[in-house]
Short mmCIF file of C-alpha atoms in Angstrom, two decimals:
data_model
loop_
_atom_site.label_atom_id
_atom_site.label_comp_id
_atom_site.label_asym_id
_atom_site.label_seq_id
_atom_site.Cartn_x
_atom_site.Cartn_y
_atom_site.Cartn_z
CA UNK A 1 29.19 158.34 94.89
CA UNK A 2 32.28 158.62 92.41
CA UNK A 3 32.31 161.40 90.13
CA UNK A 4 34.03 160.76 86.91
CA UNK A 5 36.36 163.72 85.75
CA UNK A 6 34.95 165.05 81.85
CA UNK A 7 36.38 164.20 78.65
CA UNK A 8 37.16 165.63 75.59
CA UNK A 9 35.83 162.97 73.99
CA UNK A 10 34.12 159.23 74.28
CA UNK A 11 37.25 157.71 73.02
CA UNK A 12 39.15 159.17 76.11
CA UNK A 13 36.06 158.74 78.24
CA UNK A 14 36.23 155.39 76.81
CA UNK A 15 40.23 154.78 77.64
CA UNK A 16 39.87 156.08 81.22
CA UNK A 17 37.10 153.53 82.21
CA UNK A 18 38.85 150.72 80.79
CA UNK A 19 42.27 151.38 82.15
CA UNK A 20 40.06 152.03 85.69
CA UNK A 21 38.21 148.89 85.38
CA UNK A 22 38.47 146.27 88.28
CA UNK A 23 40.26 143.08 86.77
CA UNK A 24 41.24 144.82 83.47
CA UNK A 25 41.17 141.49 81.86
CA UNK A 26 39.12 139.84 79.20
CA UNK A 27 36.75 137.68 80.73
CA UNK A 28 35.04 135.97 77.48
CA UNK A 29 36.24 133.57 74.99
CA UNK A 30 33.75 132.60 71.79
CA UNK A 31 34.04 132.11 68.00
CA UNK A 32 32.44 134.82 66.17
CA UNK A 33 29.02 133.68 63.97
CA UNK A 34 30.71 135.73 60.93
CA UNK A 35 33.98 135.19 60.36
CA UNK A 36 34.60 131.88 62.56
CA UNK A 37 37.63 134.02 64.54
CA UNK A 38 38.34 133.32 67.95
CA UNK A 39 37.69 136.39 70.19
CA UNK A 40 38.16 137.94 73.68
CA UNK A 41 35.99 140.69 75.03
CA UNK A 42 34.26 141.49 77.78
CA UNK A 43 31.22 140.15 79.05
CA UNK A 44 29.05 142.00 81.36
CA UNK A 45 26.59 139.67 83.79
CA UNK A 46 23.58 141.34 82.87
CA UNK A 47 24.11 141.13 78.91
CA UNK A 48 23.36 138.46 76.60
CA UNK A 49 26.80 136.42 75.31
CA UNK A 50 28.34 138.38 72.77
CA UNK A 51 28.58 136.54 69.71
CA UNK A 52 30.63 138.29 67.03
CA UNK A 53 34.41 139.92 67.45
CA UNK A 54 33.28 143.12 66.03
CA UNK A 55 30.84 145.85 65.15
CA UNK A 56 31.65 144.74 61.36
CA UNK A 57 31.08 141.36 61.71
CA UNK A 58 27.36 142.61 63.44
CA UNK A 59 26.98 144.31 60.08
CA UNK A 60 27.96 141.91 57.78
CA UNK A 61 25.61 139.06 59.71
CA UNK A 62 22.68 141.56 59.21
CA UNK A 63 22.62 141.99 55.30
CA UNK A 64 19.52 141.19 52.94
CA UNK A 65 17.12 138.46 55.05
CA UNK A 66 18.70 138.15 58.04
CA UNK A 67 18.62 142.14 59.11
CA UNK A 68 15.50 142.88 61.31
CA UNK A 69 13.75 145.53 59.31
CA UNK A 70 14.16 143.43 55.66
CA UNK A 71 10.54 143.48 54.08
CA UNK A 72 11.16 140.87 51.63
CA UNK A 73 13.20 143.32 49.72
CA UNK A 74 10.23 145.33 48.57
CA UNK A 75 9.87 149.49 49.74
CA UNK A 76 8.97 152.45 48.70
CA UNK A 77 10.83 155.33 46.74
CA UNK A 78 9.66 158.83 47.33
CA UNK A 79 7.44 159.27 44.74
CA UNK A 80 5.31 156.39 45.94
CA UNK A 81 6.62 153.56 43.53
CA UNK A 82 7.33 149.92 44.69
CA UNK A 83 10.64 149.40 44.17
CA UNK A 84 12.05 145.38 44.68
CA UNK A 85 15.61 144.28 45.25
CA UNK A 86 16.62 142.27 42.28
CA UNK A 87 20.84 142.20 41.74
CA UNK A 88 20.39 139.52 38.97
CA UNK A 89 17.90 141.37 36.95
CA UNK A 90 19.37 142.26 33.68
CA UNK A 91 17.90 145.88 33.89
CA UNK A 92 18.15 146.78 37.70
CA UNK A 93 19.93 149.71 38.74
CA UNK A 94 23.59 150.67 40.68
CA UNK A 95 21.03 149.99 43.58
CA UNK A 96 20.38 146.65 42.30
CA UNK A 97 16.61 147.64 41.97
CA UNK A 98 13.75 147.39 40.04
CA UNK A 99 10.34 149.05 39.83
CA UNK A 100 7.58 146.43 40.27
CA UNK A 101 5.43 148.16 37.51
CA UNK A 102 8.14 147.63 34.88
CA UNK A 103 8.84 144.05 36.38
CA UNK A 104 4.89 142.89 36.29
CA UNK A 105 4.37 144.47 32.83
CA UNK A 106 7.91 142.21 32.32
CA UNK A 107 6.47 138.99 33.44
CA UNK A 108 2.79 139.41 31.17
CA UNK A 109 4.23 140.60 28.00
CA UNK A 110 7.05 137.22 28.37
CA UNK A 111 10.24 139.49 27.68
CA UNK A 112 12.22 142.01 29.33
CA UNK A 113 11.60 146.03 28.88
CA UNK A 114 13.17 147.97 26.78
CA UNK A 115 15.02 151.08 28.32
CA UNK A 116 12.93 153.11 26.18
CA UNK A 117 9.42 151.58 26.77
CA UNK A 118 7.28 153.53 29.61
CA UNK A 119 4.59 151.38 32.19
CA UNK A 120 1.40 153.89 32.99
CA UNK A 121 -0.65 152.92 35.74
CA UNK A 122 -4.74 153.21 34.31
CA UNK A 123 -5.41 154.50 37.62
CA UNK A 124 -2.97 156.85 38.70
CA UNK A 125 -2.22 154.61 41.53
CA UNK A 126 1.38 153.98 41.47
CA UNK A 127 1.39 151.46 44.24
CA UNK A 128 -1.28 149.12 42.34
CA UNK A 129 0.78 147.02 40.23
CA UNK A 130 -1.90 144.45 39.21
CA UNK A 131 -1.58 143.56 35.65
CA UNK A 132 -4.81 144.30 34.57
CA UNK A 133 -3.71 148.41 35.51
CA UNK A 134 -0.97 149.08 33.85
CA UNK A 135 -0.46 149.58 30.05
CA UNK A 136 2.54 149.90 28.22
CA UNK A 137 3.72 153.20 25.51
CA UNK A 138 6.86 152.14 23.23
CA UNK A 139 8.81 155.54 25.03
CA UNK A 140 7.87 158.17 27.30
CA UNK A 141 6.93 160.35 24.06
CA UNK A 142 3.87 158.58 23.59
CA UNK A 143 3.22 158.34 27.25
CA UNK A 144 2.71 162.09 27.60
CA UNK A 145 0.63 162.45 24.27
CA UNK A 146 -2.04 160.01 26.09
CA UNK A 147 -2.08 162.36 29.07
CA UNK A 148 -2.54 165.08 27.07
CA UNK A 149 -5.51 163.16 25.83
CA UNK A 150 -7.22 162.14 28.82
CA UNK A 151 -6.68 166.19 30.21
CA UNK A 152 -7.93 167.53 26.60
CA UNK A 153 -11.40 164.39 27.17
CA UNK A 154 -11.48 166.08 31.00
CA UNK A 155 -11.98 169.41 29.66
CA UNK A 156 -14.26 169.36 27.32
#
């Protein structure tokens, strides 16, 4: 058994075994799936035929539908709102996001949200987004008065 010498680090791991390789050449010719460049690389017999030049072009081919883990562009934020891809919405984010509540209260009332205008959920359940749960204060002002409300009605 050969016993490699250590590196101080993959890329010189990385030079060594390709300098040591037998037939140092290329031995793969394709057009990448991105870009439409010509490439050479190696091909290993036991791996599938590689099909783009680089780890970019991987990345690029990946992006919105056509990466593996895309959900239809809907997920979760960490306080437990649905939050949907939307990059033409006229109100969505750096992110190009949205929250669904504001985007179903959006599509009943006819008209887009104001920045100021706050979405409650009836039932405290901020992942049910039917219509028929959420109600809509003119600003956040308001918002907190009618939780006051309901806390003052719990109390008594």
């Amino acid at each position: 058994m050969k016993v490699l010498p250590r590196f101080c680090s993959q890329k010189c791991s990385g030079v060594y075994k390709t300098q040591n390789k037998k037939g140092t050449t290329k031995n793969f010719k394709g057009v990448c799936e991105n870009c439409g460049n010509e490439f050479e690389t190696y091909k290993s017999p036991s791996r599938s035929t590689p099909r783009f030049c680089s780890i970019k072009c991987i990345g690029e081919s990946q992006k919105g539908e056509n990466n593996p883990a895309y959900n239809g562009g809907k997920y979760f934020d960490s306080n437990g709102y649905v939050i949907l891809f939307m990059p033409d919405h006229p109100n969505c984010g750096v992110k190009k996001t949205i929250y669904e509540h504001r985007f179903v209260m959006e599509c009943k009332l006819g008209r887009y949200l104001t920045e100021e205008e706050c979405v409650h959920h009836i039932d405290f359940n901020k992942s049910n987004n039917e219509p028929s749960n959420l109600m809509l204060f003119k600003n956040n002002s308001e918002h907190i008065k009618f939780h006051n409300k309901i806390k003052q009605n719990e109390q008594s």
